[in-house]
Amino acid sequence: MIGIIGAMEDEVTLLRSAMENTGTNTVGPFELVTGKLEGKDVVLLRCGIGKVNAAIGCAMLIDRCKPSLVINTGSAGGIDPSLTFGDVIISDGLIYHDVDVTGFNYEPGQLPGQPPVFIVPEDLIAMAETTMDELKREGILPQTVNHVRGLIGSGDVFMYQPERIASVLKLFPKMRAVEMEGAAIAHACALFKVPSLIIRGLSDIAGVESPVTSTEYLPMAAKNSAELVRRIIRKY
């Protein structure tokens, strides 16, 4: 079984509507939707926004459903100036950009007892990259949609103030996008020894216009991410 997690309704609705033979199981505030997607057994969860929701939801999904892989899909804000709305970032590592225990000699973003970066398995990244090429070649996604691998930062902050973005980039200069759940999901998966793949479509370029553009471009970002997730599930 493959677990799929998105934070918001817009990020999971296309995947849910494509599922067959669905059933639901409510656990506390969460609804697990099981069924078939691209011929594979999957369980879909809308976890809600933020790191705590993501971690609790992911841990519950793993405990209840025992997936062999967890895919986190959704939207993010681009930090890399070479990226634009709708581009897809395939994470090769995830950090908490709002964690600071450096006073005790930990690295920026590192929690005690945890690695400074949650690394995504190379075989999953490579498969996602190859799959993006296929989707563009087949016309399912436009050729204009760029896809890159890179570091994603997660935090309980909507990043739009230039001074905050600049301060975070000083600590994490290789960070290419920001969002609010991915590192928590990768963290939970690491604790349970389940591989994770974090995929994001860009709904905004982090800055003063982000509150407007993130709403406008969210459907496109979510669709591009969901199309990639569907094809990965077919191939996995």
PDB file of C-alpha atoms in Angstrom, residues 4-232:
ATOM      1  CA  ILE A   4      -0.578   9.842   0.030  1.00  0.00           C
ATOM      2  CA  ILE A   5      -0.746  12.954   2.200  1.00  0.00           C
ATOM      3  CA  GLY A   6      -1.783  16.493   1.300  1.00  0.00           C
ATOM      4  CA  ALA A   7      -2.473  19.367   3.653  1.00  0.00           C
ATOM      5  CA  MET A   8      -5.399  21.100   1.949  1.00  0.00           C
ATOM      6  CA  GLU A   9      -8.501  20.013   0.072  1.00  0.00           C
ATOM      7  CA  ASP A  10      -7.205  21.520  -3.180  1.00  0.00           C
ATOM      8  CA  GLU A  11      -4.109  19.339  -2.842  1.00  0.00           C
ATOM      9  CA  VAL A  12      -5.947  16.018  -2.530  1.00  0.00           C
ATOM     10  CA  THR A  13      -9.229  16.451  -4.407  1.00  0.00           C
ATOM     11  CA  LEU A  14      -7.921  15.406  -7.842  1.00  0.00           C
ATOM     12  CA  LEU A  15      -6.354  12.269  -6.419  1.00  0.00           C
ATOM     13  CA  ARG A  16      -9.436  11.357  -4.398  1.00  0.00           C
ATOM     14  CA  SER A  17     -11.703  11.775  -7.424  1.00  0.00           C
ATOM     15  CA  ALA A  18      -9.458   9.441  -9.440  1.00  0.00           C
ATOM     16  CA  MET A  19      -9.589   6.657  -6.835  1.00  0.00           C
ATOM     17  CA  GLU A  20     -11.798   3.583  -7.269  1.00  0.00           C
ATOM     18  CA  ASN A  21     -13.402   1.198  -4.768  1.00  0.00           C
ATOM     19  CA  THR A  22     -13.035   3.755  -2.013  1.00  0.00           C
ATOM     20  CA  GLY A  23     -13.795   3.345   1.654  1.00  0.00           C
ATOM     21  CA  THR A  24     -13.294   5.687   4.578  1.00  0.00           C
ATOM     22  CA  ASN A  25     -12.108   5.275   8.131  1.00  0.00           C
ATOM     23  CA  THR A  26     -12.286   8.185  10.572  1.00  0.00           C
ATOM     24  CA  VAL A  27      -9.609   8.425  13.257  1.00  0.00           C
ATOM     25  CA  GLY A  28     -10.047  11.450  15.493  1.00  0.00           C
ATOM     26  CA  PRO A  29     -10.126  14.481  13.178  1.00  0.00           C
ATOM     27  CA  PHE A  30      -8.614  12.569  10.260  1.00  0.00           C
ATOM     28  CA  GLU A  31     -10.332  10.680   7.454  1.00  0.00           C
ATOM     29  CA  LEU A  32      -8.380   7.899   5.775  1.00  0.00           C
ATOM     30  CA  VAL A  33      -9.644   7.171   2.266  1.00  0.00           C
ATOM     31  CA  THR A  34      -8.581   3.755   0.987  1.00  0.00           C
ATOM     32  CA  GLY A  35      -8.993   2.436  -2.522  1.00  0.00           C
ATOM     33  CA  LYS A  36      -7.299   1.856  -5.854  1.00  0.00           C
ATOM     34  CA  LEU A  37      -5.369   4.490  -7.791  1.00  0.00           C
ATOM     35  CA  GLU A  38      -3.670   3.578 -11.063  1.00  0.00           C
ATOM     36  CA  GLY A  39      -4.325  -0.050 -10.154  1.00  0.00           C
ATOM     37  CA  LYS A  40      -2.476   0.132  -6.831  1.00  0.00           C
ATOM     38  CA  ASP A  41      -3.721   0.015  -3.243  1.00  0.00           C
ATOM     39  CA  VAL A  42      -3.489   3.483  -1.724  1.00  0.00           C
ATOM     40  CA  VAL A  43      -4.620   5.384   1.331  1.00  0.00           C
ATOM     41  CA  LEU A  44      -5.196   9.129   1.058  1.00  0.00           C
ATOM     42  CA  LEU A  45      -5.117  11.607   3.937  1.00  0.00           C
ATOM     43  CA  ARG A  46      -5.813  15.326   4.099  1.00  0.00           C
ATOM     44  CA  CYS A  47      -3.800  16.134   7.200  1.00  0.00           C
ATOM     45  CA  GLY A  48      -4.422  19.862   7.588  1.00  0.00           C
ATOM     46  CA  ILE A  49      -1.921  22.703   7.516  1.00  0.00           C
ATOM     47  CA  GLY A  50       1.203  22.788   9.664  1.00  0.00           C
ATOM     48  CA  LYS A  51       3.899  20.541  11.067  1.00  0.00           C
ATOM     49  CA  VAL A  52       1.948  19.103  13.999  1.00  0.00           C
ATOM     50  CA  ASN A  53      -1.045  18.126  11.862  1.00  0.00           C
ATOM     51  CA  ALA A  54       1.287  16.601   9.287  1.00  0.00           C
ATOM     52  CA  ALA A  55       3.323  14.594  11.790  1.00  0.00           C
ATOM     53  CA  ILE A  56       0.306  13.276  13.709  1.00  0.00           C
ATOM     54  CA  GLY A  57      -1.557  12.405  10.530  1.00  0.00           C
ATOM     55  CA  CYS A  58       1.440  10.687   8.981  1.00  0.00           C
ATOM     56  CA  ALA A  59       2.206   8.667  12.111  1.00  0.00           C
ATOM     57  CA  MET A  60      -1.422   7.586  12.373  1.00  0.00           C
ATOM     58  CA  LEU A  61      -1.527   6.591   8.691  1.00  0.00           C
ATOM     59  CA  ILE A  62       1.656   4.541   9.036  1.00  0.00           C
ATOM     60  CA  ASP A  63       0.434   2.831  12.207  1.00  0.00           C
ATOM     61  CA  ARG A  64      -2.999   1.982  10.788  1.00  0.00           C
ATOM     62  CA  CYS A  65      -2.170   1.180   7.159  1.00  0.00           C
ATOM     63  CA  LYS A  66       1.492   0.053   7.104  1.00  0.00           C
ATOM     64  CA  PRO A  67       2.376   1.687   3.756  1.00  0.00           C
ATOM     65  CA  SER A  68       5.562   0.744   1.927  1.00  0.00           C
ATOM     66  CA  LEU A  69       5.941   4.363   0.769  1.00  0.00           C
ATOM     67  CA  VAL A  70       4.497   7.728   1.786  1.00  0.00           C
ATOM     68  CA  ILE A  71       4.161  10.468  -0.838  1.00  0.00           C
ATOM     69  CA  ASN A  72       3.496  14.029   0.262  1.00  0.00           C
ATOM     70  CA  THR A  73       1.906  16.109  -2.479  1.00  0.00           C
ATOM     71  CA  GLY A  74       0.831  19.720  -2.643  1.00  0.00           C
ATOM     72  CA  SER A  75       2.006  23.277  -3.106  1.00  0.00           C
ATOM     73  CA  ALA A  76       4.938  25.380  -1.975  1.00  0.00           C
ATOM     74  CA  GLY A  77       6.451  28.822  -2.328  1.00  0.00           C
ATOM     75  CA  GLY A  78       9.518  29.067  -4.524  1.00  0.00           C
ATOM     76  CA  ILE A  79      12.700  30.593  -3.121  1.00  0.00           C
ATOM     77  CA  ASP A  80      14.899  29.880  -6.144  1.00  0.00           C
ATOM     78  CA  PRO A  81      14.539  32.866  -8.533  1.00  0.00           C
ATOM     79  CA  SER A  82      14.893  30.562 -11.559  1.00  0.00           C
ATOM     80  CA  LEU A  83      11.538  28.917 -10.726  1.00  0.00           C
ATOM     81  CA  THR A  84       8.028  30.135 -11.466  1.00  0.00           C
ATOM     82  CA  PHE A  85       4.357  29.319 -10.882  1.00  0.00           C
ATOM     83  CA  GLY A  86       3.464  25.697 -11.599  1.00  0.00           C
ATOM     84  CA  ASP A  87       7.031  24.400 -11.623  1.00  0.00           C
ATOM     85  CA  VAL A  88       7.571  21.180  -9.711  1.00  0.00           C
ATOM     86  CA  ILE A  89      10.208  20.590  -7.067  1.00  0.00           C
ATOM     87  CA  ILE A  90      11.166  17.052  -6.099  1.00  0.00           C
ATOM     88  CA  SER A  91      12.759  17.224  -2.689  1.00  0.00           C
ATOM     89  CA  ASP A  92      16.138  15.596  -2.153  1.00  0.00           C
ATOM     90  CA  GLY A  93      16.227  16.797   1.441  1.00  0.00           C
ATOM     91  CA  LEU A  94      14.002  18.536   3.986  1.00  0.00           C
ATOM     92  CA  ILE A  95      14.804  20.850   6.874  1.00  0.00           C
ATOM     93  CA  TYR A  96      12.918  22.751   9.550  1.00  0.00           C
ATOM     94  CA  HIS A  97      13.664  26.384   8.742  1.00  0.00           C
ATOM     95  CA  ASP A  98      12.056  27.565  12.000  1.00  0.00           C
ATOM     96  CA  VAL A  99      14.038  25.364  14.425  1.00  0.00           C
ATOM     97  CA  ASP A 100      17.029  26.772  16.326  1.00  0.00           C
ATOM     98  CA  VAL A 101      18.882  24.757  18.957  1.00  0.00           C
ATOM     99  CA  THR A 102      22.277  26.091  17.894  1.00  0.00           C
ATOM    100  CA  GLY A 103      22.938  27.227  21.470  1.00  0.00           C
ATOM    101  CA  PHE A 104      23.549  23.554  22.257  1.00  0.00           C
ATOM    102  CA  ASN A 105      25.854  23.019  19.260  1.00  0.00           C
ATOM    103  CA  TYR A 106      23.240  21.635  16.886  1.00  0.00           C
ATOM    104  CA  GLU A 107      23.098  22.778  13.287  1.00  0.00           C
ATOM    105  CA  PRO A 108      20.448  25.294  12.185  1.00  0.00           C
ATOM    106  CA  GLY A 109      17.163  23.453  11.703  1.00  0.00           C
ATOM    107  CA  GLN A 110      18.315  20.373  13.612  1.00  0.00           C
ATOM    108  CA  LEU A 111      16.327  18.913  16.493  1.00  0.00           C
ATOM    109  CA  PRO A 112      18.213  17.009  19.203  1.00  0.00           C
ATOM    110  CA  GLY A 113      18.503  13.349  18.304  1.00  0.00           C
ATOM    111  CA  GLN A 114      17.573  13.965  14.663  1.00  0.00           C
ATOM    112  CA  PRO A 115      19.615  14.623  11.513  1.00  0.00           C
ATOM    113  CA  PRO A 116      19.991  18.210  10.288  1.00  0.00           C
ATOM    114  CA  VAL A 117      18.448  17.187   6.951  1.00  0.00           C
ATOM    115  CA  PHE A 118      15.953  14.416   6.215  1.00  0.00           C
ATOM    116  CA  ILE A 119      17.316  12.833   3.032  1.00  0.00           C
ATOM    117  CA  VAL A 120      15.021  11.395   0.344  1.00  0.00           C
ATOM    118  CA  PRO A 121      16.180   8.100  -1.230  1.00  0.00           C
ATOM    119  CA  GLU A 122      17.957   8.696  -4.531  1.00  0.00           C
ATOM    120  CA  ASP A 123      16.016   5.987  -6.372  1.00  0.00           C
ATOM    121  CA  LEU A 124      12.723   7.742  -5.582  1.00  0.00           C
ATOM    122  CA  ILE A 125      14.070  11.115  -6.723  1.00  0.00           C
ATOM    123  CA  ALA A 126      15.388   9.637  -9.967  1.00  0.00           C
ATOM    124  CA  MET A 127      12.078   7.901 -10.657  1.00  0.00           C
ATOM    125  CA  ALA A 128      10.195  11.158 -10.093  1.00  0.00           C
ATOM    126  CA  GLU A 129      12.514  13.059 -12.428  1.00  0.00           C
ATOM    127  CA  THR A 130      12.177  10.447 -15.177  1.00  0.00           C
ATOM    128  CA  THR A 131       8.411  10.435 -14.700  1.00  0.00           C
ATOM    129  CA  MET A 132       8.206  14.219 -15.089  1.00  0.00           C
ATOM    130  CA  ASP A 133      10.022  13.908 -18.412  1.00  0.00           C
ATOM    131  CA  GLU A 134       7.485  11.271 -19.503  1.00  0.00           C
ATOM    132  CA  LEU A 135       4.500  13.422 -18.536  1.00  0.00           C
ATOM    133  CA  LYS A 136       5.817  16.374 -20.528  1.00  0.00           C
ATOM    134  CA  ARG A 137       6.723  14.198 -23.502  1.00  0.00           C
ATOM    135  CA  GLU A 138       3.188  12.766 -23.534  1.00  0.00           C
ATOM    136  CA  GLY A 139       1.579  16.200 -23.214  1.00  0.00           C
ATOM    137  CA  ILE A 140      -0.019  15.477 -19.842  1.00  0.00           C
ATOM    138  CA  LEU A 141       1.980  18.366 -18.406  1.00  0.00           C
ATOM    139  CA  PRO A 142       3.081  21.372 -20.492  1.00  0.00           C
ATOM    140  CA  GLN A 143       6.676  21.494 -21.715  1.00  0.00           C
ATOM    141  CA  THR A 144       6.935  24.862 -19.986  1.00  0.00           C
ATOM    142  CA  VAL A 145       6.677  23.243 -16.539  1.00  0.00           C
ATOM    143  CA  ASN A 146      10.179  23.026 -15.120  1.00  0.00           C
ATOM    144  CA  HIS A 147      11.094  20.359 -12.607  1.00  0.00           C
ATOM    145  CA  VAL A 148      14.058  20.441 -10.277  1.00  0.00           C
ATOM    146  CA  ARG A 149      15.348  18.531  -7.311  1.00  0.00           C
ATOM    147  CA  GLY A 150      16.360  20.423  -4.220  1.00  0.00           C
ATOM    148  CA  LEU A 151      16.140  21.290  -0.553  1.00  0.00           C
ATOM    149  CA  ILE A 152      12.699  22.167   0.821  1.00  0.00           C
ATOM    150  CA  GLY A 153      12.265  24.030   4.089  1.00  0.00           C
ATOM    151  CA  SER A 154       9.247  23.525   6.343  1.00  0.00           C
ATOM    152  CA  GLY A 155       8.001  25.770   9.117  1.00  0.00           C
ATOM    153  CA  ASP A 156       4.849  27.014  10.781  1.00  0.00           C
ATOM    154  CA  VAL A 157       5.241  30.330   8.984  1.00  0.00           C
ATOM    155  CA  PHE A 158       3.758  31.569   5.707  1.00  0.00           C
ATOM    156  CA  MET A 159       6.855  33.075   4.117  1.00  0.00           C
ATOM    157  CA  TYR A 160       6.174  36.383   2.424  1.00  0.00           C
ATOM    158  CA  GLN A 161       8.132  39.066   4.314  1.00  0.00           C
ATOM    159  CA  PRO A 162      11.393  39.792   2.419  1.00  0.00           C
ATOM    160  CA  GLU A 163      13.400  40.213   5.630  1.00  0.00           C
ATOM    161  CA  ARG A 164      12.289  36.824   6.966  1.00  0.00           C
ATOM    162  CA  ILE A 165      13.051  35.139   3.651  1.00  0.00           C
ATOM    163  CA  ALA A 166      16.510  36.730   3.581  1.00  0.00           C
ATOM    164  CA  SER A 167      17.308  35.613   7.128  1.00  0.00           C
ATOM    165  CA  VAL A 168      16.268  32.028   6.396  1.00  0.00           C
ATOM    166  CA  LEU A 169      18.302  31.950   3.183  1.00  0.00           C
ATOM    167  CA  LYS A 170      21.383  33.025   5.145  1.00  0.00           C
ATOM    168  CA  LEU A 171      21.027  29.856   7.191  1.00  0.00           C
ATOM    169  CA  PHE A 172      19.955  27.605   4.314  1.00  0.00           C
ATOM    170  CA  PRO A 173      21.371  29.046   1.062  1.00  0.00           C
ATOM    171  CA  LYS A 174      20.583  25.877  -0.921  1.00  0.00           C
ATOM    172  CA  MET A 175      16.871  25.938  -0.049  1.00  0.00           C
ATOM    173  CA  ARG A 176      14.703  26.115  -3.185  1.00  0.00           C
ATOM    174  CA  ALA A 177      11.166  26.182  -1.761  1.00  0.00           C
ATOM    175  CA  VAL A 178       9.251  26.587   1.492  1.00  0.00           C
ATOM    176  CA  GLU A 179       6.042  25.056   2.826  1.00  0.00           C
ATOM    177  CA  MET A 180       4.578  23.904   6.133  1.00  0.00           C
ATOM    178  CA  GLU A 181       4.445  20.083   6.272  1.00  0.00           C
ATOM    179  CA  GLY A 182       7.107  18.223   4.288  1.00  0.00           C
ATOM    180  CA  ALA A 183       9.889  18.003   6.868  1.00  0.00           C
ATOM    181  CA  ALA A 184       7.436  16.821   9.531  1.00  0.00           C
ATOM    182  CA  ILE A 185       6.211  14.046   7.229  1.00  0.00           C
ATOM    183  CA  ALA A 186       9.773  13.058   6.326  1.00  0.00           C
ATOM    184  CA  HIS A 187      10.619  13.116  10.056  1.00  0.00           C
ATOM    185  CA  ALA A 188       7.698  10.841  10.967  1.00  0.00           C
ATOM    186  CA  CYS A 189       8.540   8.475   8.117  1.00  0.00           C
ATOM    187  CA  ALA A 190      12.175   8.320   9.232  1.00  0.00           C
ATOM    188  CA  LEU A 191      11.131   7.394  12.777  1.00  0.00           C
ATOM    189  CA  PHE A 192       8.952   4.568  11.429  1.00  0.00           C
ATOM    190  CA  LYS A 193      11.564   3.568   8.810  1.00  0.00           C
ATOM    191  CA  VAL A 194       9.181   4.133   5.890  1.00  0.00           C
ATOM    192  CA  PRO A 195      10.574   5.824   2.756  1.00  0.00           C
ATOM    193  CA  SER A 196       9.026   9.152   1.827  1.00  0.00           C
ATOM    194  CA  LEU A 197       8.878  11.247  -1.318  1.00  0.00           C
ATOM    195  CA  ILE A 198       7.937  14.914  -1.079  1.00  0.00           C
ATOM    196  CA  ILE A 199       6.662  16.622  -4.244  1.00  0.00           C
ATOM    197  CA  ARG A 200       5.525  20.218  -4.565  1.00  0.00           C
ATOM    198  CA  GLY A 201       4.066  22.387  -7.296  1.00  0.00           C
ATOM    199  CA  LEU A 202       4.856  26.068  -6.860  1.00  0.00           C
ATOM    200  CA  SER A 203       1.803  28.212  -6.131  1.00  0.00           C
ATOM    201  CA  ASP A 204       3.823  31.344  -5.432  1.00  0.00           C
ATOM    202  CA  ILE A 205       7.290  32.806  -5.381  1.00  0.00           C
ATOM    203  CA  ALA A 206       7.882  33.655  -1.736  1.00  0.00           C
ATOM    204  CA  GLY A 207       7.560  37.415  -1.306  1.00  0.00           C
ATOM    205  CA  VAL A 208       5.121  40.235  -0.674  1.00  0.00           C
ATOM    206  CA  GLU A 209       2.702  39.049  -3.391  1.00  0.00           C
ATOM    207  CA  SER A 210       2.547  35.490  -2.030  1.00  0.00           C
ATOM    208  CA  PRO A 211      -0.806  35.823  -0.187  1.00  0.00           C
ATOM    209  CA  VAL A 212      -2.457  36.737  -3.514  1.00  0.00           C
ATOM    210  CA  THR A 213      -0.587  34.516  -5.947  1.00  0.00           C
ATOM    211  CA  SER A 214      -0.689  31.424  -3.736  1.00  0.00           C
ATOM    212  CA  THR A 215      -4.482  31.433  -3.920  1.00  0.00           C
ATOM    213  CA  GLU A 216      -4.548  32.173  -7.651  1.00  0.00           C
ATOM    214  CA  TYR A 217      -2.047  29.509  -8.671  1.00  0.00           C
ATOM    215  CA  LEU A 218      -2.825  26.832  -6.067  1.00  0.00           C
ATOM    216  CA  PRO A 219      -5.059  24.769  -8.421  1.00  0.00           C
ATOM    217  CA  MET A 220      -2.322  24.628 -11.082  1.00  0.00           C
ATOM    218  CA  ALA A 221       0.375  23.781  -8.552  1.00  0.00           C
ATOM    219  CA  ALA A 222      -1.764  21.057  -6.987  1.00  0.00           C
ATOM    220  CA  LYS A 223      -2.653  19.586 -10.393  1.00  0.00           C
ATOM    221  CA  ASN A 224       0.956  19.405 -11.575  1.00  0.00           C
ATOM    222  CA  SER A 225       1.997  17.700  -8.353  1.00  0.00           C
ATOM    223  CA  ALA A 226      -0.974  15.302  -8.458  1.00  0.00           C
ATOM    224  CA  GLU A 227      -0.276  14.267 -12.060  1.00  0.00           C
ATOM    225  CA  LEU A 228       3.254  13.321 -11.075  1.00  0.00           C
ATOM    226  CA  VAL A 229       2.027  11.404  -8.036  1.00  0.00           C
ATOM    227  CA  ARG A 230      -0.456   9.399 -10.118  1.00  0.00           C
ATOM    228  CA  ARG A 231       2.166   8.304 -12.606  1.00  0.00           C
ATOM    229  CA  ILE A 232       4.678   7.427  -9.886  1.00  0.00           C
TER     230      ILE A 232
END
